Amino acid sequence: MTLRPDLAIIAGAVPTGTRVLDVGCGDGTLIAALRDAGVDARGLEIDPANVTAAIARGQSVVQGDANRDLADYPDDAFAYAILSQTLQTTERPDRIIDELLRIAPRAFVSFPNFAHWRVRLALLWNGRMPVTRLLPVAWYETPNIHHVTVSDFRDLVGGKGIKVEQAWYLSGDKPTSDAAASWRAEHAIFLISR
């Protein structure tokens, strides 16, 4: 099974033997990879079809909405929480980050960078919300309700006193440097802790 590049980075950084909650786990692809690596991985997913697919593969996934259901998890129930490609779709990303770090001392958060140069250029030249490889649908059909950038995310976690332990940036599915990441990275992955 081939993982999306952001999921491969996360899977490679989660230590064997830890307990993980993947919030917005989709069809459980990352959970399967983590389980195969000796990680106790669980999932929370809003889409019933994805929940059914994950359960059919023997994964521990429950249907729920991160905006409301993370509050039901006890403090420090997991070693890591994962939120991949989901932050920008939540009602209050700031509160979701608080919940992630309440249920786990560390969290991986990945998102498309809405300040990537192609997005900026599309807005400048066309005056329209862009459709890109990572943002493949028109503005009126996208689940993205918050257009987060690398700089915005750093400001949010910094303002909350949250530590960025590590950050990875991808451009065209390949790693790119921290230098000018807000401009150059299509995708960002952060490991944060309280």
JSON list of C-alpha atoms in Angstrom, two decimals:
[
{"chain": "A", "resi": 1, "resn": "MET", "atom": "CA", "xyz": [0.00, 0.00, 0.00]},
{"chain": "A", "resi": 2, "resn": "THR", "atom": "CA", "xyz": [1.40, 3.36, -1.02]},
{"chain": "A", "resi": 3, "resn": "LEU", "atom": "CA", "xyz": [0.80, 6.22, 1.36]},
{"chain": "A", "resi": 4, "resn": "ARG", "atom": "CA", "xyz": [0.31, 9.85, 0.40]},
{"chain": "A", "resi": 5, "resn": "PRO", "atom": "CA", "xyz": [3.61, 11.66, 1.02]},
{"chain": "A", "resi": 6, "resn": "ASP", "atom": "CA", "xyz": [2.34, 13.50, 4.12]},
{"chain": "A", "resi": 7, "resn": "LEU", "atom": "CA", "xyz": [1.03, 10.25, 5.59]},
{"chain": "A", "resi": 8, "resn": "ALA", "atom": "CA", "xyz": [4.33, 8.49, 4.85]},
{"chain": "A", "resi": 9, "resn": "ILE", "atom": "CA", "xyz": [6.19, 11.19, 6.80]},
{"chain": "A", "resi": 10, "resn": "ILE", "atom": "CA", "xyz": [3.81, 10.84, 9.75]},
{"chain": "A", "resi": 11, "resn": "ALA", "atom": "CA", "xyz": [3.96, 7.02, 9.66]},
{"chain": "A", "resi": 12, "resn": "GLY", "atom": "CA", "xyz": [7.75, 7.16, 9.69]},
{"chain": "A", "resi": 13, "resn": "ALA", "atom": "CA", "xyz": [7.80, 9.47, 12.70]},
{"chain": "A", "resi": 14, "resn": "VAL", "atom": "CA", "xyz": [5.41, 7.58, 15.00]},
{"chain": "A", "resi": 15, "resn": "PRO", "atom": "CA", "xyz": [7.32, 5.24, 17.34]},
{"chain": "A", "resi": 16, "resn": "THR", "atom": "CA", "xyz": [6.43, 1.55, 17.46]},
{"chain": "A", "resi": 17, "resn": "GLY", "atom": "CA", "xyz": [4.34, 0.53, 20.44]},
{"chain": "A", "resi": 18, "resn": "THR", "atom": "CA", "xyz": [2.60, 3.88, 20.90]},
{"chain": "A", "resi": 19, "resn": "ARG", "atom": "CA", "xyz": [-1.14, 4.56, 20.98]},
{"chain": "A", "resi": 20, "resn": "VAL", "atom": "CA", "xyz": [-2.46, 6.92, 18.29]},
{"chain": "A", "resi": 21, "resn": "LEU", "atom": "CA", "xyz": [-5.77, 8.54, 17.33]},
{"chain": "A", "resi": 22, "resn": "ASP", "atom": "CA", "xyz": [-6.11, 9.52, 13.66]},
{"chain": "A", "resi": 23, "resn": "VAL", "atom": "CA", "xyz": [-8.77, 12.23, 13.50]},
{"chain": "A", "resi": 24, "resn": "GLY", "atom": "CA", "xyz": [-10.39, 12.44, 10.08]},
{"chain": "A", "resi": 25, "resn": "CYS", "atom": "CA", "xyz": [-8.82, 9.10, 9.19]},
{"chain": "A", "resi": 26, "resn": "GLY", "atom": "CA", "xyz": [-10.60, 8.65, 5.87]},
{"chain": "A", "resi": 27, "resn": "ASP", "atom": "CA", "xyz": [-10.65, 5.01, 4.81]},
{"chain": "A", "resi": 28, "resn": "GLY", "atom": "CA", "xyz": [-8.01, 4.09, 7.37]},
{"chain": "A", "resi": 29, "resn": "THR", "atom": "CA", "xyz": [-5.00, 3.92, 5.05]},
{"chain": "A", "resi": 30, "resn": "LEU", "atom": "CA", "xyz": [-2.67, 5.50, 7.62]},
{"chain": "A", "resi": 31, "resn": "ILE", "atom": "CA", "xyz": [-4.12, 3.39, 10.43]},
{"chain": "A", "resi": 32, "resn": "ALA", "atom": "CA", "xyz": [-3.32, 0.24, 8.44]},
{"chain": "A", "resi": 33, "resn": "ALA", "atom": "CA", "xyz": [0.27, 1.35, 7.87]},
{"chain": "A", "resi": 34, "resn": "LEU", "atom": "CA", "xyz": [0.71, 2.25, 11.55]},
{"chain": "A", "resi": 35, "resn": "ARG", "atom": "CA", "xyz": [-0.82, -1.03, 12.69]},
{"chain": "A", "resi": 36, "resn": "ASP", "atom": "CA", "xyz": [1.57, -2.93, 10.39]},
{"chain": "A", "resi": 37, "resn": "ALA", "atom": "CA", "xyz": [4.44, -1.05, 12.07]},
{"chain": "A", "resi": 38, "resn": "GLY", "atom": "CA", "xyz": [3.35, -2.11, 15.58]},
{"chain": "A", "resi": 39, "resn": "VAL", "atom": "CA", "xyz": [1.38, 1.00, 16.55]},
{"chain": "A", "resi": 40, "resn": "ASP", "atom": "CA", "xyz": [-1.98, 0.81, 18.38]},
{"chain": "A", "resi": 41, "resn": "ALA", "atom": "CA", "xyz": [-3.87, 3.10, 15.96]},
{"chain": "A", "resi": 42, "resn": "ARG", "atom": "CA", "xyz": [-7.53, 4.11, 16.23]},
{"chain": "A", "resi": 43, "resn": "GLY", "atom": "CA", "xyz": [-9.60, 6.45, 14.08]},
{"chain": "A", "resi": 44, "resn": "LEU", "atom": "CA", "xyz": [-12.40, 9.01, 14.11]},
{"chain": "A", "resi": 45, "resn": "GLU", "atom": "CA", "xyz": [-14.08, 9.69, 10.76]},
{"chain": "A", "resi": 46, "resn": "ILE", "atom": "CA", "xyz": [-17.18, 11.65, 9.75]},
{"chain": "A", "resi": 47, "resn": "ASP", "atom": "CA", "xyz": [-17.90, 9.92, 6.41]},
{"chain": "A", "resi": 48, "resn": "PRO", "atom": "CA", "xyz": [-19.95, 6.72, 6.91]},
{"chain": "A", "resi": 49, "resn": "ALA", "atom": "CA", "xyz": [-18.58, 5.10, 3.72]},
{"chain": "A", "resi": 50, "resn": "ASN", "atom": "CA", "xyz": [-14.99, 5.60, 4.93]},
{"chain": "A", "resi": 51, "resn": "VAL", "atom": "CA", "xyz": [-15.87, 4.24, 8.38]},
{"chain": "A", "resi": 52, "resn": "THR", "atom": "CA", "xyz": [-17.40, 1.15, 6.78]},
{"chain": "A", "resi": 53, "resn": "ALA", "atom": "CA", "xyz": [-14.33, 0.64, 4.56]},
{"chain": "A", "resi": 54, "resn": "ALA", "atom": "CA", "xyz": [-11.94, 0.92, 7.53]},
{"chain": "A", "resi": 55, "resn": "ILE", "atom": "CA", "xyz": [-13.96, -1.43, 9.72]},
{"chain": "A", "resi": 56, "resn": "ALA", "atom": "CA", "xyz": [-14.19, -3.94, 6.86]},
{"chain": "A", "resi": 57, "resn": "ARG", "atom": "CA", "xyz": [-10.37, -3.99, 6.90]},
{"chain": "A", "resi": 58, "resn": "GLY", "atom": "CA", "xyz": [-10.40, -4.78, 10.62]},
{"chain": "A", "resi": 59, "resn": "GLN", "atom": "CA", "xyz": [-9.53, -1.32, 11.89]},
{"chain": "A", "resi": 60, "resn": "SER", "atom": "CA", "xyz": [-10.81, 0.35, 15.02]},
{"chain": "A", "resi": 61, "resn": "VAL", "atom": "CA", "xyz": [-12.64, 3.39, 13.64]},
{"chain": "A", "resi": 62, "resn": "VAL", "atom": "CA", "xyz": [-15.72, 5.17, 14.95]},
{"chain": "A", "resi": 63, "resn": "GLN", "atom": "CA", "xyz": [-17.96, 7.57, 13.13]},
{"chain": "A", "resi": 64, "resn": "GLY", "atom": "CA", "xyz": [-17.89, 11.05, 14.58]},
{"chain": "A", "resi": 65, "resn": "ASP", "atom": "CA", "xyz": [-17.36, 14.73, 13.98]},
{"chain": "A", "resi": 66, "resn": "ALA", "atom": "CA", "xyz": [-14.07, 16.17, 15.25]},
{"chain": "A", "resi": 67, "resn": "ASN", "atom": "CA", "xyz": [-15.81, 19.50, 15.86]},
{"chain": "A", "resi": 68, "resn": "ARG", "atom": "CA", "xyz": [-17.95, 17.90, 18.57]},
{"chain": "A", "resi": 69, "resn": "ASP", "atom": "CA", "xyz": [-16.77, 14.40, 19.42]},
{"chain": "A", "resi": 70, "resn": "LEU", "atom": "CA", "xyz": [-13.14, 14.98, 20.45]},
{"chain": "A", "resi": 71, "resn": "ALA", "atom": "CA", "xyz": [-14.53, 16.37, 23.72]},
{"chain": "A", "resi": 72, "resn": "ASP", "atom": "CA", "xyz": [-15.66, 12.82, 24.58]},
{"chain": "A", "resi": 73, "resn": "TYR", "atom": "CA", "xyz": [-12.10, 11.46, 24.69]},
{"chain": "A", "resi": 74, "resn": "PRO", "atom": "CA", "xyz": [-10.31, 11.50, 28.06]},
{"chain": "A", "resi": 75, "resn": "ASP", "atom": "CA", "xyz": [-7.20, 13.59, 28.70]},
{"chain": "A", "resi": 76, "resn": "ASP", "atom": "CA", "xyz": [-3.92, 11.94, 27.64]},
{"chain": "A", "resi": 77, "resn": "ALA", "atom": "CA", "xyz": [-5.70, 8.88, 26.20]},
{"chain": "A", "resi": 78, "resn": "PHE", "atom": "CA", "xyz": [-3.14, 8.65, 23.37]},
{"chain": "A", "resi": 79, "resn": "ALA", "atom": "CA", "xyz": [0.56, 9.29, 22.85]},
{"chain": "A", "resi": 80, "resn": "TYR", "atom": "CA", "xyz": [-0.11, 11.03, 19.51]},
{"chain": "A", "resi": 81, "resn": "ALA", "atom": "CA", "xyz": [-3.10, 12.55, 17.76]},
{"chain": "A", "resi": 82, "resn": "ILE", "atom": "CA", "xyz": [-3.03, 12.95, 13.99]},
{"chain": "A", "resi": 83, "resn": "LEU", "atom": "CA", "xyz": [-4.99, 15.47, 11.94]},
{"chain": "A", "resi": 84, "resn": "SER", "atom": "CA", "xyz": [-4.03, 15.14, 8.28]},
{"chain": "A", "resi": 85, "resn": "GLN", "atom": "CA", "xyz": [-5.68, 17.24, 5.59]},
{"chain": "A", "resi": 86, "resn": "THR", "atom": "CA", "xyz": [-8.52, 18.03, 7.99]},
{"chain": "A", "resi": 87, "resn": "LEU", "atom": "CA", "xyz": [-7.62, 21.24, 9.87]},
{"chain": "A", "resi": 88, "resn": "GLN", "atom": "CA", "xyz": [-8.87, 23.51, 7.09]},
{"chain": "A", "resi": 89, "resn": "THR", "atom": "CA", "xyz": [-12.26, 21.78, 7.10]},
{"chain": "A", "resi": 90, "resn": "THR", "atom": "CA", "xyz": [-12.98, 22.20, 10.81]},
{"chain": "A", "resi": 91, "resn": "GLU", "atom": "CA", "xyz": [-15.27, 24.85, 12.24]},
{"chain": "A", "resi": 92, "resn": "ARG", "atom": "CA", "xyz": [-12.71, 26.20, 14.75]},
{"chain": "A", "resi": 93, "resn": "PRO", "atom": "CA", "xyz": [-9.16, 25.03, 13.99]},
{"chain": "A", "resi": 94, "resn": "ASP", "atom": "CA", "xyz": [-7.86, 26.73, 17.14]},
{"chain": "A", "resi": 95, "resn": "ARG", "atom": "CA", "xyz": [-10.18, 24.67, 19.34]},
{"chain": "A", "resi": 96, "resn": "ILE", "atom": "CA", "xyz": [-9.39, 21.45, 17.46]},
{"chain": "A", "resi": 97, "resn": "ILE", "atom": "CA", "xyz": [-5.69, 21.95, 18.14]},
{"chain": "A", "resi": 98, "resn": "ASP", "atom": "CA", "xyz": [-6.47, 22.44, 21.84]},
{"chain": "A", "resi": 99, "resn": "GLU", "atom": "CA", "xyz": [-8.48, 19.20, 21.84]},
{"chain": "A", "resi": 100, "resn": "LEU", "atom": "CA", "xyz": [-5.72, 17.27, 20.03]},
{"chain": "A", "resi": 101, "resn": "LEU", "atom": "CA", "xyz": [-3.18, 18.34, 22.64]},
{"chain": "A", "resi": 102, "resn": "ARG", "atom": "CA", "xyz": [-5.59, 17.57, 25.46]},
{"chain": "A", "resi": 103, "resn": "ILE", "atom": "CA", "xyz": [-6.08, 13.96, 24.38]},
{"chain": "A", "resi": 104, "resn": "ALA", "atom": "CA", "xyz": [-2.39, 13.48, 23.46]},
{"chain": "A", "resi": 105, "resn": "PRO", "atom": "CA", "xyz": [0.78, 15.33, 24.46]},
{"chain": "A", "resi": 106, "resn": "ARG", "atom": "CA", "xyz": [1.89, 15.42, 20.80]},
{"chain": "A", "resi": 107, "resn": "ALA", "atom": "CA", "xyz": [0.01, 15.90, 17.56]},
{"chain": "A", "resi": 108, "resn": "PHE", "atom": "CA", "xyz": [0.79, 15.74, 13.87]},
{"chain": "A", "resi": 109, "resn": "VAL", "atom": "CA", "xyz": [-1.10, 18.33, 11.84]},
{"chain": "A", "resi": 110, "resn": "SER", "atom": "CA", "xyz": [-0.86, 18.52, 8.06]},
{"chain": "A", "resi": 111, "resn": "PHE", "atom": "CA", "xyz": [-2.61, 20.85, 5.64]},
{"chain": "A", "resi": 112, "resn": "PRO", "atom": "CA", "xyz": [-2.40, 22.32, 2.15]},
{"chain": "A", "resi": 113, "resn": "ASN", "atom": "CA", "xyz": [-0.58, 25.66, 2.22]},
{"chain": "A", "resi": 114, "resn": "PHE", "atom": "CA", "xyz": [-2.93, 28.27, 0.77]},
{"chain": "A", "resi": 115, "resn": "ALA", "atom": "CA", "xyz": [-0.01, 30.70, 0.39]},
{"chain": "A", "resi": 116, "resn": "HIS", "atom": "CA", "xyz": [1.90, 28.53, -2.10]},
{"chain": "A", "resi": 117, "resn": "TRP", "atom": "CA", "xyz": [3.15, 30.59, -5.03]},
{"chain": "A", "resi": 118, "resn": "ARG", "atom": "CA", "xyz": [0.78, 28.90, -7.51]},
{"chain": "A", "resi": 119, "resn": "VAL", "atom": "CA", "xyz": [-2.21, 29.80, -5.35]},
{"chain": "A", "resi": 120, "resn": "ARG", "atom": "CA", "xyz": [-0.97, 33.38, -5.01]},
{"chain": "A", "resi": 121, "resn": "LEU", "atom": "CA", "xyz": [-0.34, 33.64, -8.75]},
{"chain": "A", "resi": 122, "resn": "ALA", "atom": "CA", "xyz": [-3.79, 32.29, -9.64]},
{"chain": "A", "resi": 123, "resn": "LEU", "atom": "CA", "xyz": [-5.40, 34.90, -7.42]},
{"chain": "A", "resi": 124, "resn": "LEU", "atom": "CA", "xyz": [-3.20, 37.68, -8.78]},
{"chain": "A", "resi": 125, "resn": "TRP", "atom": "CA", "xyz": [-3.58, 36.89, -12.48]},
{"chain": "A", "resi": 126, "resn": "ASN", "atom": "CA", "xyz": [-7.06, 35.43, -12.64]},
{"chain": "A", "resi": 127, "resn": "GLY", "atom": "CA", "xyz": [-8.74, 36.99, -9.63]},
{"chain": "A", "resi": 128, "resn": "ARG", "atom": "CA", "xyz": [-10.24, 33.60, -8.82]},
{"chain": "A", "resi": 129, "resn": "MET", "atom": "CA", "xyz": [-9.76, 30.92, -6.21]},
{"chain": "A", "resi": 130, "resn": "PRO", "atom": "CA", "xyz": [-7.38, 28.45, -7.80]},
{"chain": "A", "resi": 131, "resn": "VAL", "atom": "CA", "xyz": [-7.89, 24.81, -8.62]},
{"chain": "A", "resi": 132, "resn": "THR", "atom": "CA", "xyz": [-4.60, 22.96, -8.10]},
{"chain": "A", "resi": 133, "resn": "ARG", "atom": "CA", "xyz": [-3.39, 19.40, -7.65]},
{"chain": "A", "resi": 134, "resn": "LEU", "atom": "CA", "xyz": [-3.88, 19.64, -3.87]},
{"chain": "A", "resi": 135, "resn": "LEU", "atom": "CA", "xyz": [-6.99, 21.83, -4.11]},
{"chain": "A", "resi": 136, "resn": "PRO", "atom": "CA", "xyz": [-8.72, 20.01, -6.96]},
{"chain": "A", "resi": 137, "resn": "VAL", "atom": "CA", "xyz": [-12.26, 21.39, -6.79]},
{"chain": "A", "resi": 138, "resn": "ALA", "atom": "CA", "xyz": [-13.88, 24.79, -7.32]},
{"chain": "A", "resi": 139, "resn": "TRP", "atom": "CA", "xyz": [-14.38, 27.10, -4.37]},
{"chain": "A", "resi": 140, "resn": "TYR", "atom": "CA", "xyz": [-18.12, 26.38, -4.17]},
{"chain": "A", "resi": 141, "resn": "GLU", "atom": "CA", "xyz": [-17.68, 22.62, -3.77]},
{"chain": "A", "resi": 142, "resn": "THR", "atom": "CA", "xyz": [-14.62, 22.51, -1.52]},
{"chain": "A", "resi": 143, "resn": "PRO", "atom": "CA", "xyz": [-14.84, 21.29, 2.07]},
{"chain": "A", "resi": 144, "resn": "ASN", "atom": "CA", "xyz": [-12.11, 23.80, 2.95]},
{"chain": "A", "resi": 145, "resn": "ILE", "atom": "CA", "xyz": [-13.62, 26.57, 5.04]},
{"chain": "A", "resi": 146, "resn": "HIS", "atom": "CA", "xyz": [-10.39, 27.99, 6.49]},
{"chain": "A", "resi": 147, "resn": "HIS", "atom": "CA", "xyz": [-7.56, 28.86, 4.14]},
{"chain": "A", "resi": 148, "resn": "VAL", "atom": "CA", "xyz": [-4.56, 28.24, 6.38]},
{"chain": "A", "resi": 149, "resn": "THR", "atom": "CA", "xyz": [-0.96, 29.07, 5.48]},
{"chain": "A", "resi": 150, "resn": "VAL", "atom": "CA", "xyz": [2.34, 27.96, 6.98]},
{"chain": "A", "resi": 151, "resn": "SER", "atom": "CA", "xyz": [2.78, 31.41, 8.54]},
{"chain": "A", "resi": 152, "resn": "ASP", "atom": "CA", "xyz": [-0.79, 31.45, 9.91]},
{"chain": "A", "resi": 153, "resn": "PHE", "atom": "CA", "xyz": [-0.31, 28.06, 11.52]},
{"chain": "A", "resi": 154, "resn": "ARG", "atom": "CA", "xyz": [3.01, 29.05, 13.09]},
{"chain": "A", "resi": 155, "resn": "ASP", "atom": "CA", "xyz": [1.37, 32.23, 14.48]},
{"chain": "A", "resi": 156, "resn": "LEU", "atom": "CA", "xyz": [-1.58, 30.24, 15.87]},
{"chain": "A", "resi": 157, "resn": "VAL", "atom": "CA", "xyz": [0.48, 27.67, 17.73]},
{"chain": "A", "resi": 158, "resn": "GLY", "atom": "CA", "xyz": [3.05, 30.26, 18.83]},
{"chain": "A", "resi": 159, "resn": "GLY", "atom": "CA", "xyz": [0.28, 32.43, 20.29]},
{"chain": "A", "resi": 160, "resn": "LYS", "atom": "CA", "xyz": [-1.00, 29.45, 22.24]},
{"chain": "A", "resi": 161, "resn": "GLY", "atom": "CA", "xyz": [2.44, 28.61, 23.62]},
{"chain": "A", "resi": 162, "resn": "ILE", "atom": "CA", "xyz": [2.49, 25.34, 21.68]},
{"chain": "A", "resi": 163, "resn": "LYS", "atom": "CA", "xyz": [5.90, 24.01, 20.69]},
{"chain": "A", "resi": 164, "resn": "VAL", "atom": "CA", "xyz": [6.70, 23.02, 17.11]},
{"chain": "A", "resi": 165, "resn": "GLU", "atom": "CA", "xyz": [8.95, 19.98, 17.56]},
{"chain": "A", "resi": 166, "resn": "GLN", "atom": "CA", "xyz": [9.45, 19.37, 13.86]},
{"chain": "A", "resi": 167, "resn": "ALA", "atom": "CA", "xyz": [8.09, 20.56, 10.53]},
{"chain": "A", "resi": 168, "resn": "TRP", "atom": "CA", "xyz": [8.21, 19.04, 7.06]},
{"chain": "A", "resi": 169, "resn": "TYR", "atom": "CA", "xyz": [7.32, 20.80, 3.84]},
{"chain": "A", "resi": 170, "resn": "LEU", "atom": "CA", "xyz": [6.42, 19.25, 0.50]},
{"chain": "A", "resi": 171, "resn": "SER", "atom": "CA", "xyz": [6.41, 20.68, -2.98]},
{"chain": "A", "resi": 172, "resn": "GLY", "atom": "CA", "xyz": [5.26, 18.38, -5.74]},
{"chain": "A", "resi": 173, "resn": "ASP", "atom": "CA", "xyz": [5.28, 15.51, -3.19]},
{"chain": "A", "resi": 174, "resn": "LYS", "atom": "CA", "xyz": [9.00, 16.02, -2.60]},
{"chain": "A", "resi": 175, "resn": "PRO", "atom": "CA", "xyz": [10.56, 17.48, 0.53]},
{"chain": "A", "resi": 176, "resn": "THR", "atom": "CA", "xyz": [11.48, 21.14, 0.38]},
{"chain": "A", "resi": 177, "resn": "SER", "atom": "CA", "xyz": [13.40, 23.27, 2.87]},
{"chain": "A", "resi": 178, "resn": "ASP", "atom": "CA", "xyz": [12.13, 25.52, 5.61]},
{"chain": "A", "resi": 179, "resn": "ALA", "atom": "CA", "xyz": [13.53, 28.51, 3.67]},
{"chain": "A", "resi": 180, "resn": "ALA", "atom": "CA", "xyz": [10.55, 30.45, 2.29]},
{"chain": "A", "resi": 181, "resn": "ALA", "atom": "CA", "xyz": [8.24, 27.51, 3.10]},
{"chain": "A", "resi": 182, "resn": "SER", "atom": "CA", "xyz": [5.22, 29.81, 3.18]},
{"chain": "A", "resi": 183, "resn": "TRP", "atom": "CA", "xyz": [5.88, 30.61, -0.48]},
{"chain": "A", "resi": 184, "resn": "ARG", "atom": "CA", "xyz": [7.37, 27.32, -1.75]},
{"chain": "A", "resi": 185, "resn": "ALA", "atom": "CA", "xyz": [5.57, 24.52, 0.12]},
{"chain": "A", "resi": 186, "resn": "GLU", "atom": "CA", "xyz": [2.34, 23.10, -1.27]},
{"chain": "A", "resi": 187, "resn": "HIS", "atom": "CA", "xyz": [1.84, 21.04, 1.86]},
{"chain": "A", "resi": 188, "resn": "ALA", "atom": "CA", "xyz": [3.01, 21.34, 5.46]},
{"chain": "A", "resi": 189, "resn": "ILE", "atom": "CA", "xyz": [3.27, 18.74, 8.22]},
{"chain": "A", "resi": 190, "resn": "PHE", "atom": "CA", "xyz": [3.90, 19.82, 11.82]},
{"chain": "A", "resi": 191, "resn": "LEU", "atom": "CA", "xyz": [4.63, 17.82, 14.94]},
{"chain": "A", "resi": 192, "resn": "ILE", "atom": "CA", "xyz": [3.43, 19.96, 17.85]},
{"chain": "A", "resi": 193, "resn": "SER", "atom": "CA", "xyz": [3.42, 19.48, 21.61]},
{"chain": "A", "resi": 194, "resn": "ARG", "atom": "CA", "xyz": [2.29, 21.20, 24.76]}
]
